[in-house]
Amino acid sequence: MKTRKIPQRKCVACQEMKPKKELIRIVRSPQGDIQIDLTGKKPGRGAYLCGKTSCFKLAKKSKAFERALKTPVSPEIYDRLEADFIKVEDDFIANKELAGDDDDE
């Protein structure tokens, strides 16, 4: 049986290539709203980030979201995203571990 190709994406902060499911997607919707997309299926332009707070802070410092999303990102949006990121970080890590357990079977 042919092995499935796992989609790879690059973290906008640390520039590390990882499987898409191991990264958190930040999306700019067609209306211009910027938010976290844990499903990875919301419409709009996306930027991927490792599930680590240190990567988020690096992306904020280097304005990586502005380049990746091709739009200016205000400090208020960065602050809101950081609060949301901290909230979902634990859930994301737990889901990633559960997915890893399923792959072993």
Tab-separated table of N, CA, C and O in Angstrom:
chain	number	residue	atom	x	y	z
A	1	MET	N	0.830	-1.184	0.000
A	1	MET	CA	0.000	0.000	0.000
A	1	MET	C	0.874	1.246	0.000
A	1	MET	O	1.906	1.305	0.672
A	2	LYS	N	0.465	2.234	-0.749
A	2	LYS	CA	1.231	3.468	-0.871
A	2	LYS	C	1.138	4.297	0.415
A	2	LYS	O	0.061	4.445	0.980
A	3	THR	N	2.282	4.808	0.886
A	3	THR	CA	2.259	5.629	2.100
A	3	THR	C	1.768	7.028	1.760
A	3	THR	O	2.118	7.575	0.715
A	4	ARG	N	0.958	7.574	2.662
A	4	ARG	CA	0.422	8.913	2.448
A	4	ARG	C	1.482	9.959	2.732
A	4	ARG	O	2.237	9.853	3.696
A	5	LYS	N	1.496	10.989	1.920
A	5	LYS	CA	2.413	12.094	2.121
A	5	LYS	C	1.843	13.008	3.206
A	5	LYS	O	0.676	13.379	3.160
A	6	ILE	N	2.659	13.346	4.195
A	6	ILE	CA	2.220	14.212	5.293
A	6	ILE	C	2.544	15.656	4.912
A	6	ILE	O	3.696	15.981	4.636
A	7	PRO	N	1.514	16.540	4.883
A	7	PRO	CA	1.779	17.927	4.502
A	7	PRO	C	2.687	18.623	5.517
A	7	PRO	O	2.495	18.485	6.726
A	8	GLN	N	3.673	19.329	5.016
A	8	GLN	CA	4.641	20.042	5.850
A	8	GLN	C	4.402	21.549	5.743
A	8	GLN	O	4.058	22.056	4.683
A	9	ARG	N	4.602	22.260	6.847
A	9	ARG	CA	4.508	23.706	6.875
A	9	ARG	C	5.670	24.243	7.692
A	9	ARG	O	6.233	23.559	8.532
A	10	LYS	N	5.996	25.514	7.463
A	10	LYS	CA	7.111	26.141	8.159
A	10	LYS	C	6.599	27.117	9.203
A	10	LYS	O	5.725	27.933	8.923
A	11	CYS	N	7.149	27.033	10.400
A	11	CYS	CA	6.817	27.977	11.468
A	11	CYS	C	7.348	29.350	11.058
A	11	CYS	O	8.508	29.474	10.656
A	12	VAL	N	6.498	30.387	11.144
A	12	VAL	CA	6.920	31.722	10.711
A	12	VAL	C	7.951	32.324	11.656
A	12	VAL	O	8.654	33.258	11.283
A	13	ALA	N	8.077	31.796	12.872
A	13	ALA	CA	9.026	32.349	13.839
A	13	ALA	C	10.385	31.659	13.766
A	13	ALA	O	11.392	32.287	13.463
A	14	CYS	N	10.407	30.344	14.008
A	14	CYS	CA	11.691	29.634	14.077
A	14	CYS	C	12.119	29.034	12.744
A	14	CYS	O	13.212	28.485	12.636
A	15	GLN	N	11.265	29.119	11.705
A	15	GLN	CA	11.563	28.635	10.359
A	15	GLN	C	11.778	27.129	10.300
A	15	GLN	O	12.436	26.628	9.399
A	16	GLU	N	11.214	26.392	11.250
A	16	GLU	CA	11.365	24.939	11.283
A	16	GLU	C	10.214	24.275	10.523
A	16	GLU	O	9.060	24.627	10.728
A	17	MET	N	10.529	23.330	9.643
A	17	MET	CA	9.508	22.586	8.915
A	17	MET	C	8.981	21.472	9.806
A	17	MET	O	9.760	20.709	10.381
A	18	LYS	N	7.635	21.392	9.916
A	18	LYS	CA	6.998	20.371	10.736
A	18	LYS	C	5.732	19.904	10.044
A	18	LYS	O	5.205	20.595	9.185
A	19	PRO	N	5.215	18.742	10.443
A	19	PRO	CA	3.919	18.326	9.906
A	19	PRO	C	2.841	19.357	10.259
A	19	PRO	O	2.863	19.941	11.345
A	20	LYS	N	1.936	19.577	9.332
A	20	LYS	CA	0.901	20.598	9.487
A	20	LYS	C	0.120	20.449	10.788
A	20	LYS	O	-0.218	21.430	11.439
A	21	LYS	N	-0.145	19.218	11.207
A	21	LYS	CA	-0.938	18.972	12.419
A	21	LYS	C	-0.206	19.346	13.693
A	21	LYS	O	-0.815	19.465	14.748
A	22	GLU	N	1.108	19.551	13.623
A	22	GLU	CA	1.888	19.923	14.805
A	22	GLU	C	2.009	21.429	14.972
A	22	GLU	O	2.673	21.893	15.897
A	23	LEU	N	1.398	22.196	14.080
A	23	LEU	CA	1.490	23.653	14.126
A	23	LEU	C	0.122	24.274	14.353
A	23	LEU	O	-0.908	23.680	14.034
A	24	ILE	N	0.121	25.476	14.910
A	24	ILE	CA	-1.108	26.235	15.116
A	24	ILE	C	-1.222	27.240	13.977
A	24	ILE	O	-0.256	27.930	13.656
A	25	ARG	N	-2.409	27.319	13.369
A	25	ARG	CA	-2.624	28.221	12.237
A	25	ARG	C	-3.241	29.528	12.717
A	25	ARG	O	-4.210	29.542	13.459
A	26	ILE	N	-2.652	30.628	12.283
A	26	ILE	CA	-3.213	31.960	12.482
A	26	ILE	C	-3.762	32.354	11.118
A	26	ILE	O	-3.050	32.262	10.118
A	27	VAL	N	-5.026	32.776	11.052
A	27	VAL	CA	-5.661	33.039	9.766
A	27	VAL	C	-6.165	34.473	9.673
A	27	VAL	O	-6.638	35.031	10.660
A	28	ARG	N	-5.992	35.061	8.486
A	28	ARG	CA	-6.606	36.358	8.165
A	28	ARG	C	-7.771	36.050	7.252
A	28	ARG	O	-7.599	35.606	6.120
A	29	SER	N	-8.975	36.268	7.763
A	29	SER	CA	-10.183	35.945	6.997
A	29	SER	C	-10.336	36.921	5.834
A	29	SER	O	-9.712	37.984	5.817
A	30	PRO	N	-11.193	36.586	4.857
A	30	PRO	CA	-11.437	37.504	3.738
A	30	PRO	C	-11.957	38.868	4.205
A	30	PRO	O	-11.764	39.869	3.525
A	31	GLN	N	-12.581	38.932	5.392
A	31	GLN	CA	-13.060	40.204	5.941
A	31	GLN	C	-11.953	40.992	6.635
A	31	GLN	O	-12.164	42.127	7.052
A	32	GLY	N	-10.764	40.384	6.804
A	32	GLY	CA	-9.632	41.063	7.414
A	32	GLY	C	-9.456	40.771	8.894
A	32	GLY	O	-8.586	41.326	9.541
A	33	ASP	N	-10.288	39.889	9.452
A	33	ASP	CA	-10.203	39.526	10.862
A	33	ASP	C	-9.063	38.521	11.053
A	33	ASP	O	-8.936	37.573	10.287
A	34	ILE	N	-8.229	38.720	12.079
A	34	ILE	CA	-7.098	37.821	12.347
A	34	ILE	C	-7.402	37.049	13.620
A	34	ILE	O	-7.707	37.639	14.659
A	35	GLN	N	-7.316	35.693	13.527
A	35	GLN	CA	-7.641	34.852	14.675
A	35	GLN	C	-6.913	33.519	14.592
A	35	GLN	O	-6.337	33.175	13.563
A	36	ILE	N	-6.974	32.758	15.691
A	36	ILE	CA	-6.365	31.431	15.736
A	36	ILE	C	-7.350	30.427	15.154
A	36	ILE	O	-8.534	30.470	15.451
A	37	ASP	N	-6.839	29.533	14.301
A	37	ASP	CA	-7.664	28.512	13.663
A	37	ASP	C	-7.108	27.138	14.020
A	37	ASP	O	-6.172	26.659	13.389
A	38	LEU	N	-7.681	26.508	15.039
A	38	LEU	CA	-7.192	25.190	15.461
A	38	LEU	C	-7.609	24.090	14.491
A	38	LEU	O	-6.945	23.061	14.405
A	39	THR	N	-8.699	24.295	13.748
A	39	THR	CA	-9.141	23.265	12.806
A	39	THR	C	-8.274	23.254	11.553
A	39	THR	O	-8.147	22.233	10.894
A	40	GLY	N	-7.707	24.404	11.198
A	40	GLY	CA	-6.895	24.505	9.993
A	40	GLY	C	-7.722	24.561	8.725
A	40	GLY	O	-7.204	24.392	7.630
A	41	LYS	N	-9.031	24.815	8.857
A	41	LYS	CA	-9.904	24.773	7.693
A	41	LYS	C	-10.657	26.076	7.436
A	41	LYS	O	-11.436	26.147	6.497
A	42	LYS	N	-10.446	27.092	8.257
A	42	LYS	CA	-11.145	28.356	8.034
A	42	LYS	C	-10.613	29.009	6.764
A	42	LYS	O	-9.426	28.888	6.446
A	43	PRO	N	-11.499	29.701	6.035
A	43	PRO	CA	-11.034	30.343	4.803
A	43	PRO	C	-10.163	31.565	5.106
A	43	PRO	O	-10.361	32.251	6.096
A	44	GLY	N	-9.194	31.803	4.240
A	44	GLY	CA	-8.337	32.970	4.388
A	44	GLY	C	-6.872	32.597	4.308
A	44	GLY	O	-6.498	31.440	4.148
A	45	ARG	N	-6.034	33.605	4.421
A	45	ARG	CA	-4.583	33.423	4.346
A	45	ARG	C	-4.063	32.993	5.705
A	45	ARG	O	-4.386	33.594	6.717
A	46	GLY	N	-3.250	31.959	5.736
A	46	GLY	CA	-2.782	31.418	7.001
A	46	GLY	C	-1.294	31.551	7.217
A	46	GLY	O	-0.507	31.653	6.276
A	47	ALA	N	-0.924	31.571	8.481
A	47	ALA	CA	0.469	31.537	8.903
A	47	ALA	C	0.558	30.480	9.991
A	47	ALA	O	-0.342	30.363	10.828
A	48	TYR	N	1.605	29.691	9.987
A	48	TYR	CA	1.725	28.585	10.932
A	48	TYR	C	2.784	28.897	11.980
A	48	TYR	O	3.786	29.546	11.691
A	49	LEU	N	2.511	28.412	13.197
A	49	LEU	CA	3.364	28.700	14.332
A	49	LEU	C	3.491	27.454	15.195
A	49	LEU	O	2.506	26.732	15.397
A	50	CYS	N	4.698	27.189	15.717
A	50	CYS	CA	4.885	26.088	16.659
A	50	CYS	C	3.983	26.329	17.862
A	50	CYS	O	3.602	27.450	18.136
A	51	GLY	N	3.671	25.304	18.585
A	51	GLY	CA	2.801	25.436	19.747
A	51	GLY	C	3.531	25.923	20.985
A	51	GLY	O	3.166	25.565	22.093
A	52	LYS	N	4.558	26.745	20.818
A	52	LYS	CA	5.338	27.229	21.958
A	52	LYS	C	5.174	28.743	22.099
A	52	LYS	O	5.159	29.468	21.108
A	53	THR	N	5.081	29.204	23.330
A	53	THR	CA	4.955	30.636	23.590
A	53	THR	C	6.195	31.382	23.113
A	53	THR	O	6.094	32.510	22.634
A	54	SER	N	7.359	30.749	23.214
A	54	SER	CA	8.595	31.410	22.790
A	54	SER	C	8.556	31.723	21.290
A	54	SER	O	9.027	32.776	20.863
A	55	CYS	N	7.957	30.827	20.504
A	55	CYS	CA	7.833	31.082	19.062
A	55	CYS	C	6.870	32.231	18.804
A	55	CYS	O	7.083	33.035	17.906
A	56	PHE	N	5.789	32.304	19.589
A	56	PHE	CA	4.843	33.410	19.400
A	56	PHE	C	5.524	34.737	19.694
A	56	PHE	O	5.382	35.703	18.940
A	57	LYS	N	6.308	34.785	20.779
A	57	LYS	CA	6.997	36.037	21.139
A	57	LYS	C	8.017	36.419	20.079
A	57	LYS	O	8.177	37.606	19.761
A	58	LEU	N	8.692	35.437	19.495
A	58	LEU	CA	9.645	35.713	18.425
A	58	LEU	C	8.927	36.252	17.183
A	58	LEU	O	9.394	37.202	16.556
A	59	ALA	N	7.768	35.678	16.868
A	59	ALA	CA	6.987	36.149	15.718
A	59	ALA	C	6.502	37.575	15.945
A	59	ALA	O	6.483	38.393	15.024
A	60	LYS	N	6.120	37.882	17.173
A	60	LYS	CA	5.664	39.236	17.505
A	60	LYS	C	6.814	40.233	17.369
A	60	LYS	O	6.652	41.301	16.787
A	61	LYS	N	7.978	39.850	17.872
A	61	LYS	CA	9.145	40.725	17.837
A	61	LYS	C	9.612	40.986	16.407
A	61	LYS	O	9.952	42.113	16.045
A	62	SER	N	9.603	39.945	15.576
A	62	SER	CA	10.105	40.080	14.203
A	62	SER	C	9.024	40.475	13.197
A	62	SER	O	9.301	40.577	12.007
A	63	LYS	N	7.782	40.688	13.690
A	63	LYS	CA	6.642	41.048	12.837
A	63	LYS	C	6.420	40.025	11.726
A	63	LYS	O	6.105	40.356	10.591
A	64	ALA	N	6.582	38.762	12.079
A	64	ALA	CA	6.446	37.676	11.109
A	64	ALA	C	5.020	37.550	10.593
A	64	ALA	O	4.804	37.194	9.438
A	65	PHE	N	4.030	37.859	11.439
A	65	PHE	CA	2.638	37.757	10.998
A	65	PHE	C	2.329	38.774	9.911
A	65	PHE	O	1.558	38.498	8.995
A	66	GLU	N	2.913	39.958	10.010
A	66	GLU	CA	2.675	40.978	8.984
A	66	GLU	C	3.159	40.494	7.622
A	66	GLU	O	2.482	40.695	6.615
A	67	ARG	N	4.309	39.860	7.597
A	67	ARG	CA	4.840	39.346	6.330
A	67	ARG	C	4.019	38.162	5.828
A	67	ARG	O	3.664	38.087	4.655
A	68	ALA	N	3.707	37.232	6.717
A	68	ALA	CA	3.015	36.007	6.308
A	68	ALA	C	1.563	36.267	5.904
A	68	ALA	O	1.070	35.674	4.947
A	69	LEU	N	0.891	37.153	6.632
A	69	LEU	CA	-0.516	37.426	6.347
A	69	LEU	C	-0.698	38.566	5.342
A	69	LEU	O	-1.815	38.858	4.926
A	70	LYS	N	0.406	39.209	4.992
A	70	LYS	CA	0.412	40.298	4.008
A	70	LYS	C	-0.569	41.412	4.367
A	70	LYS	O	-1.310	41.907	3.521
A	71	THR	N	-0.538	41.806	5.643
A	71	THR	CA	-1.372	42.904	6.123
A	71	THR	C	-0.742	43.465	7.395
A	71	THR	O	-0.081	42.732	8.134
A	72	PRO	N	-0.916	44.756	7.660
A	72	PRO	CA	-0.403	45.300	8.929
A	72	PRO	C	-1.154	44.693	10.119
A	72	PRO	O	-2.362	44.505	10.065
A	73	VAL	N	-0.410	44.380	11.166
A	73	VAL	CA	-1.007	43.796	12.373
A	73	VAL	C	-0.720	44.757	13.524
A	73	VAL	O	0.431	44.992	13.862
A	74	SER	N	-1.792	45.306	14.115
A	74	SER	CA	-1.623	46.296	15.185
A	74	SER	C	-1.205	45.616	16.493
A	74	SER	O	-1.432	44.420	16.687
A	75	PRO	N	-0.603	46.389	17.405
A	75	PRO	CA	-0.209	45.817	18.702
A	75	PRO	C	-1.400	45.236	19.476
A	75	PRO	O	-1.247	44.253	20.205
A	76	GLU	N	-2.596	45.826	19.318
A	76	GLU	CA	-3.783	45.305	20.007
A	76	GLU	C	-4.099	43.888	19.518
A	76	GLU	O	-4.478	43.019	20.310
A	77	ILE	N	-3.957	43.659	18.217
A	77	ILE	CA	-4.227	42.330	17.658
A	77	ILE	C	-3.191	41.338	18.178
A	77	ILE	O	-3.531	40.211	18.541
A	78	TYR	N	-1.920	41.757	18.238
A	78	TYR	CA	-0.880	40.878	18.793
A	78	TYR	C	-1.207	40.515	20.243
A	78	TYR	O	-1.059	39.364	20.649
A	79	ASP	N	-1.659	41.499	21.037
A	79	ASP	CA	-1.984	41.238	22.440
A	79	ASP	C	-3.149	40.257	22.551
A	79	ASP	O	-3.128	39.336	23.369
A	80	ARG	N	-4.189	40.444	21.720
A	80	ARG	CA	-5.353	39.549	21.740
A	80	ARG	C	-4.940	38.136	21.306
A	80	ARG	O	-5.317	37.146	21.928
A	81	LEU	N	-4.123	38.061	20.241
A	81	LEU	CA	-3.655	36.755	19.769
A	81	LEU	C	-2.806	36.055	20.831
A	81	LEU	O	-2.913	34.841	21.012
A	82	GLU	N	-1.983	36.833	21.534
A	82	GLU	CA	-1.134	36.231	22.566
A	82	GLU	C	-1.984	35.652	23.691
A	82	GLU	O	-1.728	34.540	24.155
A	83	ALA	N	-3.026	36.374	24.108
A	83	ALA	CA	-3.920	35.865	25.151
A	83	ALA	C	-4.631	34.601	24.660
A	83	ALA	O	-4.719	33.601	25.391
A	84	ASP	N	-5.123	34.617	23.414
A	84	ASP	CA	-5.784	33.442	22.843
A	84	ASP	C	-4.809	32.283	22.715
A	84	ASP	O	-5.152	31.126	22.967
A	85	PHE	N	-3.573	32.583	22.301
A	85	PHE	CA	-2.550	31.562	22.106
A	85	PHE	C	-2.246	30.848	23.422
A	85	PHE	O	-2.152	29.623	23.467
A	86	ILE	N	-2.132	31.611	24.497
A	86	ILE	CA	-1.846	31.024	25.804
A	86	ILE	C	-3.001	30.127	26.239
A	86	ILE	O	-2.793	29.049	26.792
A	87	LYS	N	-4.249	30.550	25.942
A	87	LYS	CA	-5.431	29.750	26.302
A	87	LYS	C	-5.437	28.418	25.554
A	87	LYS	O	-5.727	27.377	26.137
A	88	VAL	N	-5.150	28.438	24.259
A	88	VAL	CA	-5.262	27.221	23.453
A	88	VAL	C	-4.000	26.370	23.459
A	88	VAL	O	-4.033	25.226	23.016
A	89	GLU	N	-2.904	26.907	23.980
A	89	GLU	CA	-1.628	26.179	23.952
A	89	GLU	C	-1.734	24.821	24.656
A	89	GLU	O	-1.319	23.795	24.111
A	90	ASP	N	-2.330	24.784	25.855
A	90	ASP	CA	-2.451	23.529	26.602
A	90	ASP	C	-3.354	22.545	25.870
A	90	ASP	O	-3.047	21.355	25.783
A	91	ASP	N	-4.487	23.039	25.329
A	91	ASP	CA	-5.395	22.169	24.571
A	91	ASP	C	-4.696	21.606	23.344
A	91	ASP	O	-4.843	20.436	23.012
A	92	PHE	N	-3.936	22.456	22.663
A	92	PHE	CA	-3.233	22.043	21.451
A	92	PHE	C	-2.224	20.945	21.768
A	92	PHE	O	-2.148	19.934	21.064
A	93	ILE	N	-1.466	21.106	22.840
A	93	ILE	CA	-0.456	20.108	23.219
A	93	ILE	C	-1.131	18.788	23.592
A	93	ILE	O	-0.687	17.719	23.192
A	94	ALA	N	-2.252	18.868	24.322
A	94	ALA	CA	-2.989	17.660	24.704
A	94	ALA	C	-3.528	16.940	23.465
A	94	ALA	O	-3.416	15.716	23.345
A	95	ASN	N	-4.086	17.694	22.519
A	95	ASN	CA	-4.617	17.094	21.289
A	95	ASN	C	-3.506	16.474	20.457
A	95	ASN	O	-3.687	15.427	19.844
A	96	LYS	N	-2.355	17.115	20.432
A	96	LYS	CA	-1.221	16.596	19.673
A	96	LYS	C	-0.748	15.267	20.261
A	96	LYS	O	-0.440	14.338	19.533
A	97	GLU	N	-0.742	15.168	21.590
A	97	GLU	CA	-0.333	13.924	22.243
A	97	GLU	C	-1.348	12.816	21.977
A	97	GLU	O	-0.973	11.677	21.750
A	98	LEU	N	-2.631	13.156	21.994
A	98	LEU	CA	-3.670	12.172	21.691
A	98	LEU	C	-3.543	11.675	20.254
A	98	LEU	O	-3.662	10.483	19.983
A	99	ALA	N	-3.286	12.576	19.327
A	99	ALA	CA	-3.122	12.200	17.921
A	99	ALA	C	-1.895	11.305	17.756
A	99	ALA	O	-1.898	10.352	16.981
A	100	GLY	N	-0.849	11.598	18.508
A	100	GLY	CA	0.349	10.765	18.448
A	100	GLY	C	0.088	9.366	18.946
A	100	GLY	O	0.616	8.396	18.412
A	101	ASP	N	-0.757	9.217	19.968
A	101	ASP	CA	-1.110	7.892	20.483
A	101	ASP	C	-1.903	7.105	19.450
A	101	ASP	O	-1.750	5.905	19.311
A	102	ASP	N	-2.797	7.777	18.702
A	102	ASP	CA	-3.603	7.118	17.682
A	102	ASP	C	-2.746	6.603	16.525
A	102	ASP	O	-3.022	5.570	15.957
A	103	ASP	N	-1.702	7.329	16.196
A	103	ASP	CA	-0.827	6.928	15.082
A	103	ASP	C	-0.040	5.663	15.400
A	103	ASP	O	0.333	4.922	14.507
A	104	ASP	N	0.216	5.429	16.680
A	104	ASP	CA	1.024	4.265	17.083
A	104	ASP	C	0.268	2.959	16.901
A	104	ASP	O	0.882	1.916	16.769
A	105	GLU	N	-1.038	3.014	16.897
A	105	GLU	CA	-1.833	1.778	16.840
A	105	GLU	C	-1.892	1.190	15.468
A	105	GLU	O	-1.851	1.720	14.469
